[in-house]
Coordinates of C-alpha atoms in Angstrom, one line a residue:
M1 CA 8.0 22.4 -27.3
Y2 CA 5.7 19.3 -27.1
K3 CA 7.4 15.9 -27.0
V4 CA 6.5 13.2 -29.6
L5 CA 7.1 9.4 -29.6
I6 CA 6.7 7.6 -33.0
V7 CA 5.7 3.9 -32.9
D8 CA 5.8 1.5 -35.8
D9 CA 7.0 -2.1 -36.2
E10 CA 8.6 -1.2 -39.5
P11 CA 11.7 0.9 -38.7
W12 CA 11.8 2.6 -42.1
V13 CA 8.2 3.7 -41.7
A14 CA 9.0 5.2 -38.3
Y15 CA 12.0 6.9 -39.8
G16 CA 9.9 8.3 -42.6
L17 CA 7.4 9.8 -40.1
A18 CA 10.2 11.3 -38.1
H19 CA 11.5 13.1 -41.2
L20 CA 8.2 13.8 -43.0
I21 CA 7.8 17.4 -41.6
D22 CA 9.9 19.9 -39.7
W23 CA 8.6 19.0 -36.3
N24 CA 10.6 21.7 -34.4
A25 CA 9.3 24.5 -36.6
N26 CA 5.8 23.4 -35.7
G27 CA 6.4 23.3 -31.9
F28 CA 7.1 19.6 -31.5
E29 CA 10.2 17.5 -30.8
V30 CA 10.5 13.8 -31.7
I31 CA 12.1 12.3 -28.6
G32 CA 12.4 8.7 -29.9
E33 CA 11.0 5.8 -31.8
A34 CA 9.7 2.4 -30.7
H35 CA 9.1 -0.6 -32.9
D36 CA 6.6 -2.5 -30.7
G37 CA 3.8 -1.7 -28.3
V38 CA 5.5 -3.0 -25.2
T39 CA 8.6 -0.9 -25.7
A40 CA 6.4 2.1 -26.6
L41 CA 4.4 1.7 -23.3
Q42 CA 7.6 1.7 -21.3
L43 CA 9.0 4.7 -23.1
I44 CA 5.8 6.6 -22.5
I45 CA 5.9 5.9 -18.8
E46 CA 9.6 6.9 -18.6
H47 CA 9.7 9.9 -20.8
V48 CA 6.1 11.2 -20.6
P49 CA 5.6 12.4 -24.2
D50 CA 2.7 14.8 -25.0
V51 CA 1.9 13.0 -28.3
V52 CA 2.2 9.4 -29.6
V53 CA 2.0 8.7 -33.3
S54 CA 1.4 4.9 -33.6
D55 CA 0.6 2.3 -36.1
I56 CA -2.5 0.2 -35.3
R57 CA -1.1 -3.2 -36.5
M58 CA 1.9 -4.3 -34.5
P59 CA 2.9 -7.7 -33.0
G60 CA 2.7 -8.2 -29.2
L61 CA 0.9 -5.1 -28.1
D62 CA -0.9 -3.4 -31.0
G63 CA -2.1 0.2 -31.3
I64 CA -5.6 -0.5 -29.8
Q65 CA -4.1 -2.5 -26.9
L66 CA -1.6 0.3 -26.3
L67 CA -4.4 2.8 -26.2
E68 CA -6.2 0.6 -23.7
K69 CA -3.1 0.4 -21.5
L70 CA -2.7 4.2 -21.5
K71 CA -6.4 4.6 -20.5
Q72 CA -6.1 1.9 -17.7
Q73 CA -3.0 3.6 -16.3
Q74 CA -4.5 7.1 -16.6
L75 CA -1.6 8.3 -18.7
D76 CA -2.6 11.6 -20.2
V77 CA -1.1 11.3 -23.7
E78 CA -2.7 12.4 -27.0
V79 CA -2.6 9.5 -29.5
I80 CA -2.7 9.7 -33.3
L81 CA -3.2 6.2 -34.9
V82 CA -2.1 5.3 -38.4
S83 CA -4.0 2.7 -40.3
G84 CA -4.7 1.3 -43.8
Y85 CA -8.1 1.4 -45.5
S86 CA -8.8 -2.2 -44.5
E87 CA -8.3 -1.4 -40.8
F88 CA -10.9 1.4 -40.7
Q89 CA -13.0 -0.4 -38.1
Y90 CA -10.0 -0.6 -35.8
A91 CA -9.6 3.2 -36.2
Q92 CA -13.3 3.6 -35.2
Q93 CA -12.7 1.5 -32.1
A94 CA -9.6 3.6 -31.3
L95 CA -11.5 6.8 -31.5
R96 CA -14.1 5.4 -29.0
L97 CA -11.2 4.6 -26.7
G98 CA -10.0 8.2 -26.7
A99 CA -7.5 8.4 -29.6
F100 CA -7.2 12.0 -30.8
D101 CA -7.1 11.3 -34.5
Y102 CA -6.3 8.6 -37.1
L103 CA -4.4 9.0 -40.4
L104 CA -4.5 6.8 -43.4
K105 CA -1.4 5.3 -44.9
Q106 CA 0.6 6.6 -46.6
V107 CA 0.6 9.6 -44.3
E108 CA 0.7 13.0 -46.1
A109 CA 2.6 15.9 -44.6
E110 CA -0.5 18.1 -44.9
Q111 CA -2.7 15.6 -43.0
L112 CA -0.1 15.2 -40.2
L113 CA 0.4 19.0 -39.9
E114 CA -3.4 19.6 -39.7
S115 CA -3.7 17.0 -36.9
L116 CA -0.8 18.4 -35.0
Q117 CA -2.2 21.9 -35.2
R118 CA -5.4 20.7 -33.5
I119 CA -3.4 18.8 -30.9
S120 CA -1.2 21.8 -30.2
E121 CA -4.3 23.9 -29.5
R122 CA -5.7 21.2 -27.1
L123 CA -2.3 20.9 -25.3
R124 CA -2.0 24.6 -25.0
T125 CA -5.5 24.9 -23.4
K126 CA -4.8 22.0 -21.1
R127 CA -1.5 23.5 -19.9
E128 CA -3.1 26.9 -19.3
T129 CA -6.1 25.6 -17.4
Q130 CA -4.4 22.7 -15.5
P131 CA -0.6 22.8 -15.7
G132 CA 1.4 19.9 -14.4
V133 CA -1.3 17.2 -14.7
D134 CA 0.9 15.2 -17.0
L135 CA 3.6 14.6 -14.3
F136 CA 3.9 11.0 -13.3
L137 CA 4.9 9.1 -10.3
H138 CA 8.5 8.2 -11.0
D139 CA 9.3 11.8 -12.0
L140 CA 8.2 13.0 -8.5
F141 CA 9.8 10.3 -6.4
E142 CA 13.2 11.9 -5.9
L143 CA 11.7 15.4 -6.1
L144 CA 9.4 14.9 -3.1
E145 CA 11.9 13.1 -0.9
P146 CA 12.3 15.1 2.4
S147 CA 16.1 15.6 1.7
N148 CA 15.4 17.3 -1.7
G149 CA 16.2 21.0 -1.5
T150 CA 14.3 22.1 -4.6
T151 CA 12.2 25.1 -3.9
V152 CA 8.6 25.7 -5.1
E153 CA 9.8 28.4 -7.5
Q154 CA 12.6 26.2 -9.0
F155 CA 10.1 23.4 -9.5
L156 CA 7.7 25.6 -11.4
Q157 CA 10.4 27.2 -13.5
N158 CA 11.8 23.8 -14.5
K159 CA 8.3 22.8 -15.6
G160 CA 7.6 26.0 -17.5
I161 CA 4.6 26.8 -15.2
Q162 CA 3.8 30.5 -14.7
H163 CA 2.9 31.8 -11.3
E164 CA 1.9 35.3 -10.3
Q165 CA 0.7 35.1 -6.7
P166 CA 2.9 35.1 -3.6
H167 CA 1.5 32.2 -1.6
F168 CA 1.6 28.4 -2.0
R169 CA 0.0 25.4 -0.3
F170 CA 0.0 21.7 -1.0
I171 CA -3.1 19.6 -0.7
S172 CA -2.8 15.8 -0.5
C173 CA -6.0 13.9 -1.4
E174 CA -6.8 10.2 -0.9
L175 CA -9.6 9.0 -3.2
A176 CA -12.0 6.2 -2.5
D177 CA -10.9 4.4 -5.6
A178 CA -8.4 4.7 -8.5
S179 CA -10.7 6.9 -10.6
V180 CA -9.3 9.8 -12.5
F181 CA -8.8 12.9 -10.4
P182 CA -11.1 15.7 -11.5
L183 CA -9.6 18.7 -13.3
L184 CA -11.0 21.5 -11.1
A185 CA -9.3 24.7 -12.3
A186 CA -12.7 26.1 -13.3
E187 CA -12.9 29.5 -15.0
Q188 CA -14.1 31.2 -11.8
H189 CA -10.8 30.2 -10.1
V190 CA -8.3 30.6 -12.9
Q191 CA -7.9 34.3 -12.6
M192 CA -7.3 34.3 -8.9
I193 CA -5.5 31.0 -8.2
R194 CA -3.3 28.6 -10.2
T195 CA -3.1 24.9 -9.6
C196 CA -0.7 22.1 -10.5
Q197 CA -2.0 18.6 -10.0
L198 CA 0.4 15.7 -9.3
R199 CA -0.5 12.0 -9.2
T200 CA 1.3 10.5 -6.2
G201 CA -0.1 7.0 -5.9
L202 CA -2.7 4.6 -7.2
N203 CA -5.5 6.6 -5.6
K204 CA -3.7 9.6 -4.4
W205 CA -3.2 13.1 -5.8
A206 CA -1.5 16.2 -4.6
V207 CA -2.4 19.7 -5.7
L208 CA 0.1 22.7 -5.5
I209 CA -2.0 25.9 -5.2
N210 CA -0.6 29.4 -6.0
Y211 CA -2.8 32.2 -4.7
D212 CA -2.8 35.5 -2.7
E213 CA -4.1 34.8 0.8
Q214 CA -5.3 38.4 1.2
S215 CA -7.0 39.1 -2.1
S216 CA -8.2 35.7 -3.2
S217 CA -9.1 33.9 0.1
T218 CA -12.7 33.4 -1.0
H219 CA -11.7 31.9 -4.3
F220 CA -9.2 29.6 -2.5
L221 CA -11.9 28.4 0.0
D222 CA -14.4 27.8 -2.9
Y223 CA -11.8 25.8 -4.8
L224 CA -10.8 23.9 -1.6
S225 CA -14.4 23.0 -1.0
E226 CA -14.9 21.8 -4.5
L227 CA -11.7 19.8 -4.4
T228 CA -12.4 17.9 -1.2
E229 CA -15.8 16.8 -2.5
H230 CA -14.0 14.3 -4.6
A231 CA -11.6 13.1 -1.8
Q232 CA -12.1 10.5 0.9
Y233 CA -9.5 12.3 3.1
A234 CA -7.4 15.3 2.4
G235 CA -4.7 17.3 4.2
I236 CA -3.5 20.8 3.6
S237 CA 0.0 22.2 4.3
S238 CA 0.9 25.4 6.0
R239 CA 1.4 28.5 3.8
G240 CA 4.6 28.6 1.8
Y241 CA 6.4 31.0 -0.5
G242 CA 8.5 30.7 -3.7
H243 CA 11.7 30.0 -1.6
T244 CA 10.0 27.3 0.5
K245 CA 11.1 23.7 -0.2
L246 CA 8.6 21.8 -2.3
A247 CA 9.2 18.6 -0.4
L248 CA 8.5 20.3 2.9
L249 CA 5.0 21.6 1.9
Y250 CA 4.2 18.2 0.4
D251 CA 5.3 16.3 3.5
E252 CA 3.1 18.6 5.7
S253 CA 0.1 17.9 3.5
E254 CA 0.8 14.2 3.7
V255 CA 1.0 14.3 7.5
A256 CA -2.4 16.1 7.6
C257 CA -3.9 13.7 5.1
C258 CA -2.7 10.6 7.0
S259 CA -4.0 12.1 10.2
A260 CA -7.4 12.7 8.7
G261 CA -7.6 9.0 7.5
F262 CA -6.2 7.7 10.8
Y263 CA -8.8 9.4 13.0
R264 CA -11.6 9.0 10.4
Y265 CA -12.7 12.4 11.6
G266 CA -13.9 14.9 9.0
Q267 CA -12.7 15.1 5.5
L268 CA -10.0 17.7 5.6
M269 CA -7.3 18.4 8.2
S270 CA -4.8 21.3 8.2
Y271 CA -1.2 20.7 9.1
K272 CA 0.0 22.2 12.4
K273 CA 3.5 21.7 13.6
E274 CA 3.4 19.7 16.8
E275 CA 6.3 19.0 19.1
L276 CA 6.2 16.7 22.1
D277 CA 4.6 18.6 24.9
A278 CA 5.2 18.3 28.7
K279 CA 2.4 15.7 29.0
D280 CA 3.9 13.5 26.3
K281 CA 7.3 13.5 27.9
K282 CA 6.0 12.9 31.4
M283 CA 3.9 10.0 30.1
V284 CA 7.0 8.4 28.5
L285 CA 8.9 8.7 31.8
Q286 CA 6.0 7.2 33.8
I287 CA 5.8 4.2 31.4
E288 CA 9.6 3.7 31.7
L289 CA 9.2 3.7 35.5
A290 CA 6.3 1.2 35.2
I291 CA 8.5 -1.0 33.0
K292 CA 11.2 -1.0 35.6
E293 CA 8.7 -2.0 38.3
G294 CA 7.0 -4.6 36.1
D295 CA 3.6 -2.8 36.7
L296 CA 1.5 -3.8 33.7
L297 CA -1.7 -2.3 35.2
A298 CA 0.0 1.1 35.4
I299 CA 1.2 0.8 31.8
K300 CA -2.3 0.0 30.6
A301 CA -3.7 2.9 32.5
L302 CA -1.2 5.3 31.1
L303 CA -1.8 4.1 27.5
G304 CA -5.6 4.5 28.1
E305 CA -5.1 8.1 29.2
W306 CA -2.9 8.8 26.2
S307 CA -5.4 7.1 23.9
D308 CA -8.1 9.4 25.2
R309 CA -5.9 12.5 24.7
C310 CA -5.0 11.5 21.2
S311 CA -8.7 11.2 20.2
D312 CA -9.7 14.4 22.0
E313 CA -6.9 16.5 20.6
R314 CA -6.5 14.8 17.2
I315 CA -2.7 14.6 17.7
A316 CA -1.0 14.5 14.3
V317 CA 0.4 11.2 13.2
D318 CA 4.0 12.4 13.0
R319 CA 3.9 13.4 16.7
L320 CA 2.1 10.1 17.5
T321 CA 4.9 8.2 15.7
T322 CA 7.6 10.0 17.7
V323 CA 6.1 8.7 20.9
Y324 CA 5.5 5.3 19.5
N325 CA 9.2 5.0 18.5
Q326 CA 10.2 6.0 22.0
F327 CA 8.1 3.1 23.3
I328 CA 9.8 0.7 20.9
S329 CA 13.2 2.0 22.2
L330 CA 12.1 1.3 25.8
L331 CA 11.0 -2.2 25.0
L332 CA 14.3 -2.9 23.3
K333 CA 16.3 -1.3 26.1
Y334 CA 14.7 -3.1 29.1
Y335 CA 13.7 -6.5 27.6
G336 CA 16.9 -7.1 25.6
N337 CA 17.0 -10.7 24.4
A338 CA 13.4 -11.3 25.5
V339 CA 12.3 -9.4 22.4
R340 CA 14.6 -11.0 19.9
Y341 CA 11.6 -12.8 18.4
N342 CA 9.2 -9.9 18.5
D343 CA 7.9 -7.7 15.7
L344 CA 9.6 -4.5 17.1
E345 CA 10.8 -1.9 14.7
H346 CA 10.9 1.9 14.5
L347 CA 8.5 3.3 11.9
P348 CA 8.0 6.5 9.9
Y349 CA 4.5 8.0 10.2
D350 CA 3.3 6.8 6.8
Q351 CA 4.1 3.2 7.6
L352 CA 2.6 3.5 11.0
V353 CA -0.8 4.4 9.6
R354 CA -0.6 1.6 7.1
F355 CA 0.1 -1.0 9.9
Y356 CA -2.4 0.5 12.4
R357 CA -5.5 1.9 10.6
S358 CA -7.3 3.4 13.5
P359 CA -6.4 4.7 17.1
D360 CA -8.2 1.6 18.6
E361 CA -6.0 -0.8 16.6
F362 CA -2.9 1.2 17.3
F363 CA -3.4 1.3 21.1
S364 CA -4.5 -2.3 21.2
R365 CA -1.3 -3.3 19.5
L366 CA 0.8 -1.2 22.0
E367 CA -0.9 -2.8 24.9
G368 CA -0.3 -6.2 23.3
L369 CA 3.4 -5.5 23.1
F370 CA 3.7 -4.7 26.8
E371 CA 1.6 -7.7 27.7
L372 CA 3.9 -9.9 25.7
M373 CA 6.9 -8.9 27.8
N374 CA 5.0 -10.0 30.9
E375 CA 3.6 -13.4 29.9
Q376 CA 5.1 -16.8 29.4
E377 CA 5.4 -18.3 26.0
A378 CA 2.4 -20.5 25.0
H379 CA 3.1 -23.8 23.4
V380 CA 2.5 -24.0 19.6
S381 CA 3.4 -27.2 17.9
N382 CA 5.9 -27.3 15.0
D383 CA 3.1 -28.3 12.6
Q384 CA 0.9 -25.4 13.7
A385 CA 3.9 -23.0 13.2
K386 CA 4.4 -24.4 9.7
K387 CA 0.7 -23.9 8.9
I388 CA 0.9 -20.3 10.0
I389 CA 4.0 -19.6 7.8
A390 CA 2.4 -21.5 4.9
Y391 CA -0.8 -19.4 5.3
I392 CA 1.3 -16.2 5.1
D393 CA 3.2 -17.6 2.0
Q394 CA 0.0 -18.2 0.2
R395 CA -1.5 -14.8 0.9
Y396 CA 1.3 -12.3 1.3
T397 CA 0.1 -10.2 -1.6
E398 CA -3.2 -9.7 0.2
D399 CA -3.7 -6.9 2.7
I400 CA -3.7 -9.1 5.8
L401 CA -3.2 -7.4 9.2
L402 CA -1.2 -9.1 11.9
S403 CA -4.3 -8.7 14.1
S404 CA -6.5 -10.6 11.6
L405 CA -3.8 -13.3 11.4
A406 CA -3.7 -13.6 15.2
K407 CA -7.5 -14.0 15.3
Q408 CA -7.4 -16.6 12.5
F409 CA -5.1 -18.8 14.6
N410 CA -6.5 -17.9 18.0
L411 CA -3.2 -16.4 19.2
S412 CA -2.3 -13.0 20.8
I413 CA -0.8 -10.5 18.4
G414 CA 2.4 -10.3 20.5
Y415 CA 2.9 -14.0 20.6
L416 CA 2.2 -14.5 16.9
S417 CA 4.7 -11.8 16.0
M418 CA 7.3 -13.5 18.2
L419 CA 6.5 -16.9 16.5
V420 CA 6.9 -15.4 13.0
K421 CA 10.3 -14.0 14.0
K422 CA 11.4 -17.3 15.5
E423 CA 10.4 -19.3 12.4
T424 CA 11.7 -16.9 9.7
G425 CA 14.4 -14.8 11.4
K426 CA 12.4 -11.7 10.3
T427 CA 9.6 -9.6 11.7
Y428 CA 6.2 -10.1 10.2
S429 CA 6.4 -6.9 8.2
E430 CA 10.0 -7.7 7.1
Y431 CA 9.0 -11.2 5.9
V432 CA 6.0 -10.0 3.9
T433 CA 7.9 -7.1 2.5
E434 CA 10.8 -9.3 1.3
K435 CA 8.5 -11.8 -0.4
R436 CA 6.6 -9.0 -2.1
L437 CA 9.7 -7.3 -3.3
A438 CA 11.1 -10.6 -4.6
L439 CA 8.0 -11.1 -6.6
A440 CA 8.2 -7.5 -7.8
K441 CA 11.8 -8.2 -9.1
E442 CA 10.5 -11.2 -11.0
L443 CA 7.6 -9.3 -12.5
L444 CA 9.8 -6.4 -13.6
G445 CA 11.4 -8.9 -16.0
D446 CA 8.2 -8.9 -18.0
Q447 CA 8.2 -5.7 -20.0
S448 CA 4.4 -6.1 -20.8
I449 CA 3.5 -5.4 -17.2
S450 CA 3.6 -1.8 -16.2
I451 CA 5.3 -0.8 -12.9
Q452 CA 2.0 0.5 -11.6
D453 CA 0.4 -2.9 -12.3
I454 CA 3.2 -4.6 -10.5
V455 CA 2.7 -2.4 -7.4
Q456 CA -0.9 -3.6 -7.2
R457 CA -0.1 -7.3 -7.9
V458 CA 2.5 -7.6 -5.1
G459 CA 0.1 -6.1 -2.6
Y460 CA 0.7 -2.3 -2.5
K461 CA -1.6 0.6 -3.3
D462 CA 0.9 3.5 -3.0
Y463 CA 3.5 3.8 -5.7
F464 CA 5.7 6.1 -3.6
H465 CA 5.7 3.6 -0.7
F466 CA 6.6 0.8 -3.0
N467 CA 9.3 2.8 -4.7
K468 CA 10.9 3.7 -1.3
L469 CA 10.9 0.1 -0.1
F470 CA 12.3 -1.2 -3.4
K471 CA 15.1 1.4 -3.4
K472 CA 15.8 0.8 0.3
H473 CA 16.2 -3.0 -0.2
F474 CA 18.0 -3.0 -3.6
G475 CA 19.6 0.4 -3.8
I476 CA 17.9 1.3 -7.1
T477 CA 14.4 2.3 -8.2
P478 CA 12.1 -0.2 -10.0
S479 CA 12.2 1.8 -13.3
K480 CA 16.1 1.8 -13.2
Y481 CA 16.2 -1.9 -12.2
R482 CA 14.0 -2.7 -15.3
K483 CA 16.6 -1.1 -17.6
L484 CA 19.5 -3.3 -16.3

């Protein structure tokens, strides 16, 4: 049953369309009505209909503008526009923008049924060749949380997606830009593997692949090669089965993708479960001893050795993050009040690779943290401190790294982070995050701005990351907050 949203600024016209034909008998279900374009856009984002039947002439956001919004946000919805004879040129413009069809008022039942029959065929073909591509970000947020216990098989059954092969893998892909992800379930692959594509961010997609590793390994490798041609970085999970947790496979593919981007090495990395080894544990103990002895040279030497090993072995970012957080704990443990103004916080792996975009930047930052604990505070005037905070306030929606800010004001990274905490009572990342989220709350009050647009406006690129931060700070997702 395909879902339909009817949009017309005249309620009685919308009601008439909803009762013009027997929708259910023809494989469609009317899930609601909207009487303006802004409300229609929000309902489309929230309920993901397959088809929208909309009037062209509406106040606020008309049918053409609604179609443009759908195209901009890459919302895969089939649109039938309804127009009068005098609006024919608008209908032509709509078709150029990707509308499926237009119908002239007053709409006849036969015309509507004929258009729906053709749409039904298109939707059926689309689902058979590329199931799941119409899933949107907010539908997946809870589903892909690590604590979610939904299995791969349960997910596919809930979405009505057929699967025949025993093995599953997730592939996470980061694109160079926000272009539409290619539909790659080509005919040579369809008989041997099935795919379900999920958009997981502004420029990120994940693909769940169902295949038989023994009988279709060649087809799988061919598809993988074709897929990664369109990705800047990609990560592939370990092999899973129907009873495997969906979120587990997704997280593995994300770790691998983040690792590929962090090291800037190759295009595709495979997930490999990595625990801290004996060398990692010994190095942490040696650094703790050096901290006790105040031996900064020994700490730098140990960090240099670990940096070389990380680059040589391509240590996965989740393992790297575990060691990093142990260092943060050591700094908090041994320096106590001395770090009260410092930008010290434990991080998950996805935030770590956002803050430190390369191994060089990561280890430079670590070294700076240890240096800070061994140097006297430099003197910065109150006026200079205010200029720094004012600079951040003016540009907090931009992607400004702490290292870039330190260079701008000719300060060490460690001292600058301490200064920000002293002036604001928050770490640099906390301060920027709170200002961004405060702006996001304000923008959510404007129904004409989509949540995806808001994510970009406040300085984020990843919808999932923004959603997690918003829920963590306010206890509710952005889409639910907007409904309050």
